[in-house]
Tab-separated table of C-alpha atoms and ligand atoms in Angstrom:
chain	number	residue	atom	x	y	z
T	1	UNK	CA	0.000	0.000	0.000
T	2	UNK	CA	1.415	3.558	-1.007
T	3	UNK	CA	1.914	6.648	0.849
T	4	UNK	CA	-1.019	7.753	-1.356
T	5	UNK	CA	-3.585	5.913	0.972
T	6	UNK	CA	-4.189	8.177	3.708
T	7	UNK	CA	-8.182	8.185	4.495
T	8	UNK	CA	-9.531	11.725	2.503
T	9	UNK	CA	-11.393	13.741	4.551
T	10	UNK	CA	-14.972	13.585	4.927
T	11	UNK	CA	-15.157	16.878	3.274
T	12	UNK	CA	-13.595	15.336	-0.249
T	13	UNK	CA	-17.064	13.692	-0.750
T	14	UNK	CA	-19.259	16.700	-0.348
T	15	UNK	CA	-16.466	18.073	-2.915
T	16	UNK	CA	-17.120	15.489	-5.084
T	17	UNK	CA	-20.706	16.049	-4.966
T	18	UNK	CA	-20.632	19.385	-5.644
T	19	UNK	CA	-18.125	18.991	-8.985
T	20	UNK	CA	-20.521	16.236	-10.175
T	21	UNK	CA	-23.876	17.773	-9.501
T	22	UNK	CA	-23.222	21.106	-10.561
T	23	UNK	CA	-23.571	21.839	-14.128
T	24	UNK	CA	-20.981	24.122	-16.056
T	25	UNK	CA	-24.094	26.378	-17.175
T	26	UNK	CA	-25.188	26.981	-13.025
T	27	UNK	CA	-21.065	28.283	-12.435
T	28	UNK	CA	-19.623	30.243	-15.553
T	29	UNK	CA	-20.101	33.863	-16.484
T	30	UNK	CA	-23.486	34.449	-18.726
T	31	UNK	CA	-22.752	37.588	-19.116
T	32	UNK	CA	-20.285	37.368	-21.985
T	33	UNK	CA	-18.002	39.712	-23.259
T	34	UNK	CA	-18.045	38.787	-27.884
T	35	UNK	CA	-16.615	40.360	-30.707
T	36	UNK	CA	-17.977	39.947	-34.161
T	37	UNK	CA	-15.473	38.830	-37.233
T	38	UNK	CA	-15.305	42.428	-38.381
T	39	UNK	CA	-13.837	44.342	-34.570
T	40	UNK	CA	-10.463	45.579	-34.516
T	41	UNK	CA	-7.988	43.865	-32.252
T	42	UNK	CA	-8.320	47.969	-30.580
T	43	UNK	CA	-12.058	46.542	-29.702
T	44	UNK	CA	-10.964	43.482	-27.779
T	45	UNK	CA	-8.346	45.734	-26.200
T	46	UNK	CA	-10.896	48.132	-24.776
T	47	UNK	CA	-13.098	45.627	-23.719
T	48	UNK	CA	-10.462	43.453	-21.594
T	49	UNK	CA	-9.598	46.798	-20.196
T	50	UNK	CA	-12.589	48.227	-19.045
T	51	UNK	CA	-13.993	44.552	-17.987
T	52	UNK	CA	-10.601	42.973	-16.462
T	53	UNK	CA	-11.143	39.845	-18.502
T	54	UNK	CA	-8.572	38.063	-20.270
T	55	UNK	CA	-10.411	36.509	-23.400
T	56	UNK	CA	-12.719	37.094	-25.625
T	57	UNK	CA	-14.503	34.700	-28.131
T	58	UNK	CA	-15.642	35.950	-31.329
T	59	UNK	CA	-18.576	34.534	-32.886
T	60	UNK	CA	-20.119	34.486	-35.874
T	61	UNK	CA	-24.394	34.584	-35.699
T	62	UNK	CA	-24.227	33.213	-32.044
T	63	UNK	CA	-21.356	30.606	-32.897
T	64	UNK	CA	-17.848	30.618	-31.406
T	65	UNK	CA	-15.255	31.119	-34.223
T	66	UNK	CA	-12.290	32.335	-32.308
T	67	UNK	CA	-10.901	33.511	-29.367
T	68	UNK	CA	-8.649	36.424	-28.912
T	69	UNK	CA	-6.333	36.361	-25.702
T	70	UNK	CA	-4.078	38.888	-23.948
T	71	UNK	CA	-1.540	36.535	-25.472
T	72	UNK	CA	-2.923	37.822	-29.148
T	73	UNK	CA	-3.116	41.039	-28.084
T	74	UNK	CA	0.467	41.625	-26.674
T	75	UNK	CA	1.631	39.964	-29.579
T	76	UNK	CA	-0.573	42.538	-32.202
T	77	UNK	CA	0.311	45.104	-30.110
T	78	UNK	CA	3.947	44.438	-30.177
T	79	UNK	CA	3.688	44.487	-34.270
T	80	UNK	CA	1.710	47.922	-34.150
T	81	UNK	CA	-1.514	46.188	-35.310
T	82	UNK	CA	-4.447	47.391	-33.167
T	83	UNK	CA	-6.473	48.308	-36.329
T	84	UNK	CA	-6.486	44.733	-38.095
T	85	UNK	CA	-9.460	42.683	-37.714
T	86	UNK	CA	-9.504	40.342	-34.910
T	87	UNK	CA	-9.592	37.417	-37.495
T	88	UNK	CA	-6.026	37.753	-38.183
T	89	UNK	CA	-4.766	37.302	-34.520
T	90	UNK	CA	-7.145	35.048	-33.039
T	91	UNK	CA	-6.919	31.316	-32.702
T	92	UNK	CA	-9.488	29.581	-34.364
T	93	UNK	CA	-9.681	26.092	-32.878
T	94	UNK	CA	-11.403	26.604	-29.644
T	95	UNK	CA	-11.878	24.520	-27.000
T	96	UNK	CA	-15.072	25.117	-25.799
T	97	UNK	CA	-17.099	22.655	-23.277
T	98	UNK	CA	-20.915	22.146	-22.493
T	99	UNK	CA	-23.457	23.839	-20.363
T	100	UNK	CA	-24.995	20.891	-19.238
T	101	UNK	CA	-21.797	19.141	-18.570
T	102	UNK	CA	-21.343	18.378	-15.010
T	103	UNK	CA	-17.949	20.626	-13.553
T	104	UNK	CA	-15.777	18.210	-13.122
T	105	UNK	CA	-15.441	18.057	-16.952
T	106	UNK	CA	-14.666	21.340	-16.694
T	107	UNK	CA	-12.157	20.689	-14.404
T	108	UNK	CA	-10.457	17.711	-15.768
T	109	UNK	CA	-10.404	20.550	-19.128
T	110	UNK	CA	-8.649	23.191	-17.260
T	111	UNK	CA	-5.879	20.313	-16.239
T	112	UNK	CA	-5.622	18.864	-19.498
T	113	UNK	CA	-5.526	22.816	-21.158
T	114	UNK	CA	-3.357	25.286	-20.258
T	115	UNK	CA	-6.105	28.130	-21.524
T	116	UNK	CA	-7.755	30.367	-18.515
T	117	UNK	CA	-10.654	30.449	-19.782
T	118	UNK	CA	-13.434	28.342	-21.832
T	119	UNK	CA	-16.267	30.109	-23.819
T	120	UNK	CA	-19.154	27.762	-22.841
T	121	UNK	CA	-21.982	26.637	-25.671
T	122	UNK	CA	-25.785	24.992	-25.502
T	123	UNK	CA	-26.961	22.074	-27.490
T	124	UNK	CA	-27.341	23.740	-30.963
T	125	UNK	CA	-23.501	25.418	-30.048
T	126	UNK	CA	-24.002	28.696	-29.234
T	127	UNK	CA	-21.552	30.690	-27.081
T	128	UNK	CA	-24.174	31.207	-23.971
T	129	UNK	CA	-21.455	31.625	-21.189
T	130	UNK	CA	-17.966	31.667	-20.608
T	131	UNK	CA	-16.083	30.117	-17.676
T	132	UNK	CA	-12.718	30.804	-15.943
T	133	UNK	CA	-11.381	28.890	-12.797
T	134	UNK	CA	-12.045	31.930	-10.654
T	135	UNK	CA	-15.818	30.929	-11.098
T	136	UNK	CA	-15.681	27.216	-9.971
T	137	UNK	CA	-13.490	28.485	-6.912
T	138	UNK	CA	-16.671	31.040	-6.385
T	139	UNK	CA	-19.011	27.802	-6.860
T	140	UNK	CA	-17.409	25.277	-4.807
T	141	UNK	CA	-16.911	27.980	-1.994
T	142	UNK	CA	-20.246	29.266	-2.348
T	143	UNK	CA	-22.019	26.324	-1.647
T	144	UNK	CA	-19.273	24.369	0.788
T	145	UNK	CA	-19.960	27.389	3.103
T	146	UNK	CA	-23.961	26.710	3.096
T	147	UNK	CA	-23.226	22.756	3.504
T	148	UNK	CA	-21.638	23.681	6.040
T	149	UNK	CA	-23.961	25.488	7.715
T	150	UNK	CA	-26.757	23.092	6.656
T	151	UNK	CA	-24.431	20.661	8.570
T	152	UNK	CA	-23.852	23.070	11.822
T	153	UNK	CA	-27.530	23.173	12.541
T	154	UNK	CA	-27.886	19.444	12.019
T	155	UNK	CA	-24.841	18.813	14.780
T	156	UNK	CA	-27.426	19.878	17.446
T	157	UNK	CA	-29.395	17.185	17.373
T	158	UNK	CA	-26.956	13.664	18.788
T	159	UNK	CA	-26.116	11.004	16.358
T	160	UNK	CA	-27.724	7.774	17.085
T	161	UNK	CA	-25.036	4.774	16.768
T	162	UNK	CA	-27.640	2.395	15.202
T	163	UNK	CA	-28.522	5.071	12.268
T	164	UNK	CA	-27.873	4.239	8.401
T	165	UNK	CA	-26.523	7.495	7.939
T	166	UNK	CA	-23.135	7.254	6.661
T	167	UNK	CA	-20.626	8.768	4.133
T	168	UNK	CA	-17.082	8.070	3.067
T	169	UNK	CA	-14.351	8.500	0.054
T	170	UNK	CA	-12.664	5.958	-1.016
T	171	UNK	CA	-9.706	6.515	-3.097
T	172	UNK	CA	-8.365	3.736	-5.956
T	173	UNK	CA	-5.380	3.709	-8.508
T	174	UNK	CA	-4.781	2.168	-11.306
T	175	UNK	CA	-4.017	-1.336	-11.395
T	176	UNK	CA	-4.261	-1.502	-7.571
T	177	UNK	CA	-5.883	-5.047	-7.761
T	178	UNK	CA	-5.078	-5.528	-4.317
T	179	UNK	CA	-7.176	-2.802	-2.906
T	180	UNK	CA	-10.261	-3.446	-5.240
T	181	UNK	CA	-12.878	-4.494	-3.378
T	182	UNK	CA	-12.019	-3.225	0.151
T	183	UNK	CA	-14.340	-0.420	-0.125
T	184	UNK	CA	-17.247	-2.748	-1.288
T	185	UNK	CA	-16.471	-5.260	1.597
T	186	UNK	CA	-16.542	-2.512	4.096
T	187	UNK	CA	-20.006	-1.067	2.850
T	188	UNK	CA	-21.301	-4.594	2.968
T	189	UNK	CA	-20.293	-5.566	6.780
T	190	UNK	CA	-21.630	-1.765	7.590
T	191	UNK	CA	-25.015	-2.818	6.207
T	192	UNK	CA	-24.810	-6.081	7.032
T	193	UNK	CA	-24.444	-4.644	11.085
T	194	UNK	CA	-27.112	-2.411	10.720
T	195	UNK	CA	-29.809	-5.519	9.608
T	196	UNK	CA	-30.179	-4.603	6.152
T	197	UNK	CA	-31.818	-7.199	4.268
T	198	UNK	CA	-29.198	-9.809	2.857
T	199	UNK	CA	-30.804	-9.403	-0.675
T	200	UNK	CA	-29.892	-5.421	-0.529
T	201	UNK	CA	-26.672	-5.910	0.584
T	202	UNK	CA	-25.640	-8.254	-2.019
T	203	UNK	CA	-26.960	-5.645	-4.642
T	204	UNK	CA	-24.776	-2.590	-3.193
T	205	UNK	CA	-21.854	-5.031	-2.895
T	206	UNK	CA	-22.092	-6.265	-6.333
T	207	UNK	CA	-22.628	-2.414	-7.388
T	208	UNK	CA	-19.858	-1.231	-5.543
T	209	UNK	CA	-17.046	-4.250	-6.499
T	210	UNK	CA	-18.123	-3.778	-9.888
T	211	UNK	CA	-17.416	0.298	-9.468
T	212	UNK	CA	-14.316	-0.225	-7.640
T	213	UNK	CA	-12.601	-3.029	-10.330
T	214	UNK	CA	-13.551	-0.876	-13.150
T	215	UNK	CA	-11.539	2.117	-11.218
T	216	UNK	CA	-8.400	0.169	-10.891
T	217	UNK	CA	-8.668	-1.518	-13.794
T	218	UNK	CA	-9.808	0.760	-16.720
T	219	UNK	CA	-8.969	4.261	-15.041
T	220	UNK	CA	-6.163	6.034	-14.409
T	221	UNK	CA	-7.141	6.531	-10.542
T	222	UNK	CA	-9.909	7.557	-9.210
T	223	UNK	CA	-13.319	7.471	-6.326
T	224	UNK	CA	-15.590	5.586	-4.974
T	225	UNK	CA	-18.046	7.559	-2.942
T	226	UNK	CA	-20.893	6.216	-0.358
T	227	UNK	CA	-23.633	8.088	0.534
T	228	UNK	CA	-26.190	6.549	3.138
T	229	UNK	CA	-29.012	7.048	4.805
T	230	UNK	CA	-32.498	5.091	6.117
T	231	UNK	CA	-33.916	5.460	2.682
T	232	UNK	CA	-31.259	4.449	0.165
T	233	UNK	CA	-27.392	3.638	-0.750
T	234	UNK	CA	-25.835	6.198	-3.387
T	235	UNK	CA	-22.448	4.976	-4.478
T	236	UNK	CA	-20.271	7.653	-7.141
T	237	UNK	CA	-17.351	6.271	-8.849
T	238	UNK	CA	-15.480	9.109	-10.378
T	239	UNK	CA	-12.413	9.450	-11.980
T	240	UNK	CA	-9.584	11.546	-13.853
T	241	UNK	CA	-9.301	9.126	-16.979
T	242	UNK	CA	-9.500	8.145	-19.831
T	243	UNK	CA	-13.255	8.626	-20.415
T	244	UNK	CA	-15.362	6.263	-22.199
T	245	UNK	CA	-16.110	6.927	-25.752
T	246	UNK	CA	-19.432	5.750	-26.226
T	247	UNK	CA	-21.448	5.023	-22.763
T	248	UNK	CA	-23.998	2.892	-24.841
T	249	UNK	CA	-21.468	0.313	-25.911
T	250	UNK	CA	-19.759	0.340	-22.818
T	251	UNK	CA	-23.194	-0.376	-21.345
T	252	UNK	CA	-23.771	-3.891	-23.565
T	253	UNK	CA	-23.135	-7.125	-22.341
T	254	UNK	CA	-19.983	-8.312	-23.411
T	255	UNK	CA	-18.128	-5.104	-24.758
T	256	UNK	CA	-14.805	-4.756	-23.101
T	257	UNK	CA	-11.410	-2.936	-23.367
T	258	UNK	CA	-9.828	-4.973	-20.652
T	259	UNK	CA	-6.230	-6.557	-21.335
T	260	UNK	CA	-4.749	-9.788	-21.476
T	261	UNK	CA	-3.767	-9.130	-17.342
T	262	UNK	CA	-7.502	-8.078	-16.241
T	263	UNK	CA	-8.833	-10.995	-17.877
T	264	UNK	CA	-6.349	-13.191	-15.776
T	265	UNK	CA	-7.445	-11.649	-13.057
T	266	UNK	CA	-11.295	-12.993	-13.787
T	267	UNK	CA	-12.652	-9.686	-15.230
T	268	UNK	CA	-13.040	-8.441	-18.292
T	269	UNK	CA	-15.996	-9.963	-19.281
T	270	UNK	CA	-17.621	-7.231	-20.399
T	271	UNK	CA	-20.520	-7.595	-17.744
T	272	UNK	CA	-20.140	-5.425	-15.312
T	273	UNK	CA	-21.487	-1.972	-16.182
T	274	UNK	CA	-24.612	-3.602	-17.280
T	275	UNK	CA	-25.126	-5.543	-14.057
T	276	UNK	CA	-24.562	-2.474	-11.997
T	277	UNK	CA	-27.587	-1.104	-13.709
T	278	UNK	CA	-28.902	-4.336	-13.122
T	279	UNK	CA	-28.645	-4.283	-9.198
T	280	UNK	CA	-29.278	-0.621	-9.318
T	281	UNK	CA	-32.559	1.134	-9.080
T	282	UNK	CA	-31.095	4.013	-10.596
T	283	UNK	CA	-28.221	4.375	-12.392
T	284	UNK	CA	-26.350	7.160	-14.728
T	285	UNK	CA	-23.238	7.278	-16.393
T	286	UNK	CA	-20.950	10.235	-18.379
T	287	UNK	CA	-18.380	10.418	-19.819
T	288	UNK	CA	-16.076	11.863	-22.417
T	289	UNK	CA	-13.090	10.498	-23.979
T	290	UNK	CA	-9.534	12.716	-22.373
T	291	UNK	CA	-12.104	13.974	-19.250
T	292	UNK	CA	-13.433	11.359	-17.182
T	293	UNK	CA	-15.796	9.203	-16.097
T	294	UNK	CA	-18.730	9.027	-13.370
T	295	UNK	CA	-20.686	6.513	-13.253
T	296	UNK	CA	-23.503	6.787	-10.458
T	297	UNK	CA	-26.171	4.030	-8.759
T	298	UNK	CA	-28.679	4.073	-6.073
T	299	UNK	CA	-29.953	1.374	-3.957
T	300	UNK	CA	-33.243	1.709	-2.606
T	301	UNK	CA	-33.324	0.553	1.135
T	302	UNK	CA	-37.187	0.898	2.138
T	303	UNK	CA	-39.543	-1.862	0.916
T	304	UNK	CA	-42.195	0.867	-0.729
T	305	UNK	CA	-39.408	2.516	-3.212
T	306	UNK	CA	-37.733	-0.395	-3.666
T	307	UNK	CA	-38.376	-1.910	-7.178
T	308	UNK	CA	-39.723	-5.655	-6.821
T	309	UNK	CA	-38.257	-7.309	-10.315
T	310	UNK	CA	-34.908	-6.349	-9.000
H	1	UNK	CA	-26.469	-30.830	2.533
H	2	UNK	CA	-23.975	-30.580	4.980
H	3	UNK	CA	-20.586	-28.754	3.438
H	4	UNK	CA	-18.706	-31.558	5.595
H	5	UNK	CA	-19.884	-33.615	2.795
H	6	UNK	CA	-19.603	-31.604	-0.164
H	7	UNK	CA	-15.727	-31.535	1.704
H	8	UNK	CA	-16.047	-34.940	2.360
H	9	UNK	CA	-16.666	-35.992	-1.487
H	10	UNK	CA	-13.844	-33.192	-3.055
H	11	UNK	CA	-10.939	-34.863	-0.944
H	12	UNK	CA	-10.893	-31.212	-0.007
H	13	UNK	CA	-8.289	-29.759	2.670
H	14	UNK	CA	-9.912	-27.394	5.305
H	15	UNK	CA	-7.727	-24.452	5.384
H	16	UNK	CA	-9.766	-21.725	7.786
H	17	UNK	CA	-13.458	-20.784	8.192
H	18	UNK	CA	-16.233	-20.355	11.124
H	19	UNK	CA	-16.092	-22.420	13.921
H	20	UNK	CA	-19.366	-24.507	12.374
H	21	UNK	CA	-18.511	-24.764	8.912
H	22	UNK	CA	-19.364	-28.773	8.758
H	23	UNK	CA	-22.661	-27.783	9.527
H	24	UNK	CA	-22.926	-25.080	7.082
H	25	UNK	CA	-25.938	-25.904	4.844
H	26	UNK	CA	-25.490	-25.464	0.568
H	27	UNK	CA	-27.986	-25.794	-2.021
H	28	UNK	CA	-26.139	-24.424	-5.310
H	29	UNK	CA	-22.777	-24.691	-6.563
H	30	UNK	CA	-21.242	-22.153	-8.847
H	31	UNK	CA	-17.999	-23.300	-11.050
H	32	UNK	CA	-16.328	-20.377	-12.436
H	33	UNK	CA	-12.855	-18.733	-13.112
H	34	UNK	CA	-14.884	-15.547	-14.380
H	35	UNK	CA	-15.471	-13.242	-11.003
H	36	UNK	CA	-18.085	-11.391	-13.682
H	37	UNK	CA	-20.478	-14.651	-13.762
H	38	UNK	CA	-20.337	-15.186	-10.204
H	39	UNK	CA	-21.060	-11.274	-9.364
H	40	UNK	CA	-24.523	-11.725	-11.961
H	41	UNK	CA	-25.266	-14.011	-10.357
H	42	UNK	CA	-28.376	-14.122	-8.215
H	43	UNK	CA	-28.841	-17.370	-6.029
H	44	UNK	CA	-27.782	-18.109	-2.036
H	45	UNK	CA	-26.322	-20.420	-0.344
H	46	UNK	CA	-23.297	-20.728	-2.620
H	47	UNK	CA	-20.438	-22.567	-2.841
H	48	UNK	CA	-17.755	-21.498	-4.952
H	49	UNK	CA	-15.504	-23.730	-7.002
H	50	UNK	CA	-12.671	-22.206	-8.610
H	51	UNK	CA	-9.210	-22.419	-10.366
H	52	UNK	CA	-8.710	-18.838	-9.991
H	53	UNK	CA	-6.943	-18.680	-6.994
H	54	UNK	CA	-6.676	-14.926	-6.134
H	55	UNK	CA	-7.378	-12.262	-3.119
H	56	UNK	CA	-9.897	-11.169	-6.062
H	57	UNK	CA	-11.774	-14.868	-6.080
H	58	UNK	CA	-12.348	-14.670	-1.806
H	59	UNK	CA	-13.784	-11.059	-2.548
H	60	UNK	CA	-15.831	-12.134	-5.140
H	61	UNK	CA	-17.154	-15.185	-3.090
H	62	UNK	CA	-17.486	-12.714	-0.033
H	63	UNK	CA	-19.472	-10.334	-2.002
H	64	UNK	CA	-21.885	-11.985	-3.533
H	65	UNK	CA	-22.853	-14.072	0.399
H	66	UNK	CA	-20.882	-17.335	-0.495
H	67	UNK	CA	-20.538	-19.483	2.228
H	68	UNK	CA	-17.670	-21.194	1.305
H	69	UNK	CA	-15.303	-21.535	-1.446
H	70	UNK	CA	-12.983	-24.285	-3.089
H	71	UNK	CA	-9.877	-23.754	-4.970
H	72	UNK	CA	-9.431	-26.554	-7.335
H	73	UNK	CA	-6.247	-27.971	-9.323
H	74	UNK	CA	-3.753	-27.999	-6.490
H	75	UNK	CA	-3.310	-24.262	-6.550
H	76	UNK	CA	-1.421	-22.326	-4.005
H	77	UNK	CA	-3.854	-20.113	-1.561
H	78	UNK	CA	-1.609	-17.154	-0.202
H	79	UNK	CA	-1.983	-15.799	2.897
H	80	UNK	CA	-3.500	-12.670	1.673
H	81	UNK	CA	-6.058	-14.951	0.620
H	82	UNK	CA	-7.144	-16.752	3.903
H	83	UNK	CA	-6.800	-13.445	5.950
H	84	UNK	CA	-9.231	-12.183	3.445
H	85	UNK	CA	-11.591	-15.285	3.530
H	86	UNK	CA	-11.558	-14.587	7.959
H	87	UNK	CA	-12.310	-11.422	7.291
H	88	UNK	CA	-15.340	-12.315	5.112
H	89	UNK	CA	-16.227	-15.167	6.890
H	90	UNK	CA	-15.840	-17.738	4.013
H	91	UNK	CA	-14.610	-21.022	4.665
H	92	UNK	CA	-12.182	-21.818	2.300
H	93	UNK	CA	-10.822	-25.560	0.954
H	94	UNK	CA	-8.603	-26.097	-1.241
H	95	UNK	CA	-8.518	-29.731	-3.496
H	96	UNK	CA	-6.407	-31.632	-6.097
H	97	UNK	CA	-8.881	-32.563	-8.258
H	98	UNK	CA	-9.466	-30.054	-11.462
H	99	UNK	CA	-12.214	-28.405	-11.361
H	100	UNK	CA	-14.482	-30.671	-13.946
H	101	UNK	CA	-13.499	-33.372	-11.679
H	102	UNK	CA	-14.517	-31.840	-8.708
H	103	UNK	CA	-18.083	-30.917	-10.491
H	104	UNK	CA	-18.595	-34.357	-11.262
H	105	UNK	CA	-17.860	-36.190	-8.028
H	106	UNK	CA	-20.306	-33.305	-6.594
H	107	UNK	CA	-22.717	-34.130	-9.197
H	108	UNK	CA	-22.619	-37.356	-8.203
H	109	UNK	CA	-23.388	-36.934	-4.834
H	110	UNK	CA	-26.061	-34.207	-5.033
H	111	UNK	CA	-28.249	-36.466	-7.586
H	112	UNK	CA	-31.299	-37.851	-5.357
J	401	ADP	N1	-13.899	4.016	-15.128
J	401	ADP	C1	-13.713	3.718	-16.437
J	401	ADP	N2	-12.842	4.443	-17.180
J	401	ADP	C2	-12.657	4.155	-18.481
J	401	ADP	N3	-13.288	3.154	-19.136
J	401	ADP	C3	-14.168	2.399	-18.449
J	401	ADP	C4	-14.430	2.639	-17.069
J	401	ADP	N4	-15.353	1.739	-16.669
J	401	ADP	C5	-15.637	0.995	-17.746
J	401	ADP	N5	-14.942	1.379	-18.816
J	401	ADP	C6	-15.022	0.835	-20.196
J	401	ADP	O1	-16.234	0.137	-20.338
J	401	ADP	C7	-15.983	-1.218	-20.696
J	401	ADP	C8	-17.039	-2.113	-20.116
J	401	ADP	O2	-16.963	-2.112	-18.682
J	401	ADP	P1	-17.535	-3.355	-17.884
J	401	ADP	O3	-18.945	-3.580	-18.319
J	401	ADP	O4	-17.318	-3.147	-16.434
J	401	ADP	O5	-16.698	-4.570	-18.445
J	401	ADP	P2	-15.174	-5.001	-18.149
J	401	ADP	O6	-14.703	-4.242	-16.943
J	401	ADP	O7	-15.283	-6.436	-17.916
J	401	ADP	O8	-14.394	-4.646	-19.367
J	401	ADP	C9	-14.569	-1.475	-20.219
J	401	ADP	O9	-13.947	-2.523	-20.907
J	401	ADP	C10	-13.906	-0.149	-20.491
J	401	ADP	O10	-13.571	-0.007	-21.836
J	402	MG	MG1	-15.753	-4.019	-15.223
C-alpha cells in the first residue's frame, strides 16, 4: 500500500458532490463579453480593459469562431496592429465545453488545457457563457460554506449509533488489484451490522465491487463515494481518466477494453457496467473520452421505493 | 447438505473458516474462473468452485454471500487470501482434483 492511501477527509465527498452535480451552465459567467469577425484587435483591447477579462470569443451569428487572448493582443500590439481585424490574430480552434456538462469536466479541461478560460456553448452550439477557474473556486466555496452550515444546525441534534446514515471517500489507482474491493467489503459488513436485508446488501456489494474493479482496472485513478441514509445507498465512482467513448457500448453485455492481465485476473468480461444497472434502481453514467468518467447508482433501502423485479 | 460432505466428497483440505462450517448448509454450486459470472449471479447459499486462486476470487465469493469456497487444481492459496476469507467469513478448501473433476464427483453426490 502507497503513501497515497491516507483516508480523505470527509469533506472530499461533499467536494465530489458538488463537482458532479453542478452543471458548467449553473457556475460560468453568462454575461459574456463577444466580438464579431469584423472588430479591430483595438475593440478586444478596450473591452479586456474596461472589464478585467482576459479573453474574448468571437462569434459568428451566435457561434464561437475564435478567441482572442491577452496573449494575441500583446503579440498585435507588439507588431503595431491594433487596427487589423480580430480574425487575423485570433486562434481559431477553440476549445469550448458544455453547459450541461457536469464541472468536473470542466475541471479535468482546465488540467488537461493550459487556456484560462473556456467560452461555454448549448446544445445547438451557441456561445451562452464563458467560464474561468475563478468561477468554480466562487461555486465550490459558495455552496461548501452553506453545507456547512446546513451541517452546523444538524450537529445539534446527537447522532444515534444504530442510524444508516453514513458517508465516506474511497480513493483507488490504477491497477491496484489488491485494494479493489475493500471499499465494497466494508459497505457490505456496515449494512450487514445495521440488519439490512441480505438481498440489498448483495446488490450494493455487487454495485460497488463492480465500481471499484472498473476504477483500478480501466482508469487512471480515481473514487468511490458512499452516501447513506435510512432510505437508500448512493455509491459515485469518479475518476480523472480516460473517459469512455461511447457510454452505450460500454453499457452492452460483453463489450470490453480490458487486457490480457484483467482478464487473468477474472474480469473483463464485459458484464459489469450492465449488471450495476442491473442491481441498481437508478443508475447514470458520463463520460467523455480525455475527461473522465462518473458513473452513479442508487440502492433503494425501504420496501415501498424499492423496485420488486430487481 | 452438509458442506462436511460436499468436503467430504472433493478430498478437499480445510484451510480456515467459522467455527461450524461442517454444519454449514449449501444448495447451489457455482464453477467459475470468471469473477463477472459469479457477481450476476443471483442465487444463495453458494459454494464457490474455482481455479482462480486470487485475493480477487475470496472477494468475489465474499461479495456476492458465499458461504464457502474451493480452490481446485492444487493451486497455491496465499496468505493474503485466507486473511481475506476470515475477514469475510468464508470457509475456504482447497482440493487436487481439477475443477471438472470436482463438479462431477459433486454431481454425483447431489443427484437424489
Ligand atoms: N472508469 C472507467 N474508465 C474508463 N473506461 C471504463 C471505465 N469503466 C468501464 N470502462 C469501459 O467500459 C468497458 C465495459 O466495462 P464493464 O462492463 O465493467 O466490463 P469489463 O470491466 O469487464 O471490461 C470497459 O472494458 C472499459 O472499456
Ligand atoms: Mg468491469
Amino acid at each position: 500500500m502507497s503513501e497515497e492511501h491516507k483516508q480523505p477527509l470527509q469533506s472530499s465527498l461533499r467536494v465530489q458532490e458538488l463537482v458532479y452535480g453542478l452543471r458548467i451552465s449553473e457556475v460560468m459567467t453568462s454575461k459574456v463579453f463577444a466580438v464579431s469577425r469584423n472588430c479591430t484587435m483595438r475593440d478586444v483591447q478596450t473591452i479586456m480593459k474596461n472589464n478585467s477579462i482576459t479573453g474574448v470569443p468571437v462569434v459568428d451569428n451566435k457561434r464561437v469562431v475564435g478567441i482572442v487572448t491577452m496573449n494575441d493582443l500583446m503579440n498585435a500590439l507588439e507588431q503595431g496592429a491594433m487596427e487589423h481585424n480580430v480574425t487575423k490574430w485570433m486562434v481559431g480552434e477553440v476549445q469550448t465545453l458544455a453547459e450541461d456538462m457536469p464541472l468536473s469536466f470542466a475541471i479535468s479541461a482546465f488540467g488537461k488545457f493550459s487556456f484560462r478560460q473556456f467560452p461555454v456553448v448549448n446544445k445547438k452550439n451557441e456561445l451562452t457563457g464563458i467560464l474561468t477557474f475563478r468561477n468554480i473556486n466562487h461555486a465550490l466555496i459558495r455552496e461548501l460554506s452553506r453545507q456547512l452550515r446546513e451541517m452546523e444546525q444538524k450537529n445539534e441534534q446527537p447522532e444515534e449509533p444504530e442510524s444508516l446514515k453514513f458517508s465516506k471517500v474511497y480513493q483507488l489507482n490504477r491497477y491496484d488489484f489488491e485494494n479493489g474491493g475493500k471499499a465494497s467489503s466494508e459497505i457490505k459488513k456496515f449494512l450487514k451490522e445495521r440488519g439490512v436485508p441480505p438481498k440489498l446488501v448483495r446488490r450494493v456489494a455487487v454495485a460497488s465491487y463492480e465500481l471499484e474493479i472498473n476504477l483500478v482496472a480501466h482508469s487512471i485513478g480515481g473514487m468511490l463515494g458512499f452516501d447513506i441514509n435510512e432510505n437508500r445507498v448512493k455509491i459515485s465512482s469518479h475518476d480523472r481518466g480516460p473517459g469512455i467513448a461511447d457510454t452505450e457500448k460500454a453499457l452492452t453485455q460483453g463489450y470490453s477494453t480490458a487486457n490480457e492481465w484483467i482478464r487473468s485476473q477474472g474480469f473483463g468480461a464485459g458484464m459489469g457496467l450492465p449488471n450495476v444497472k442491473r442491481v441498481s434502481d437508478e443508475f447514470a453514467i458520463e463520460s467523455a473520452l480525455g475527461m473522465g468518467t462518473m458513473v452513479q447508482a442508487i440502492i433503494n433501502l425501504k420496501p415501498e421505493t424499492e423496485n420488486e423485479n430487481k | 447438505m452438509e458442506l462436511q460432505r460436499i468436503a467430504h466428497a472433493l478430498d478437499a483440505e480445510f484451510i480456515c473458516g467459522p467455527d461450524d462450517w461442517e454444519k454449514i448448509n449449501i444448495e447451489t454450486v457455482f464453477a467459475s474462473d470468471l469473477m463477472s459470472d459469479v457477481l450476476m449471479s443471483d442465487r444463495d447459499e453458494l459454494l464457490l468452485i474455482t481455479s482462480l486462486s486470487t485475493e480477487q476470487s475470496i472477494r468475489s465469493a465474499g461479495i456476492v454471500g458465499s458461504e464457502a469456497i474451493v480452490i481446485a487444481n492444487n493451486k497455491t492459496v496465499t496468505e493474503g487470501m485466507i486473511e481475506l476469507a476470515q475477514d469475510q467469513d468464508v470457509a475456504l478448501f482447497c482440493t487436487s482434483h481439477p475443477k471438472y473433476e470436482a463438479c462431477v464427483r459433486l454431481g454425483r453426490i447431489m443427484e437424489p
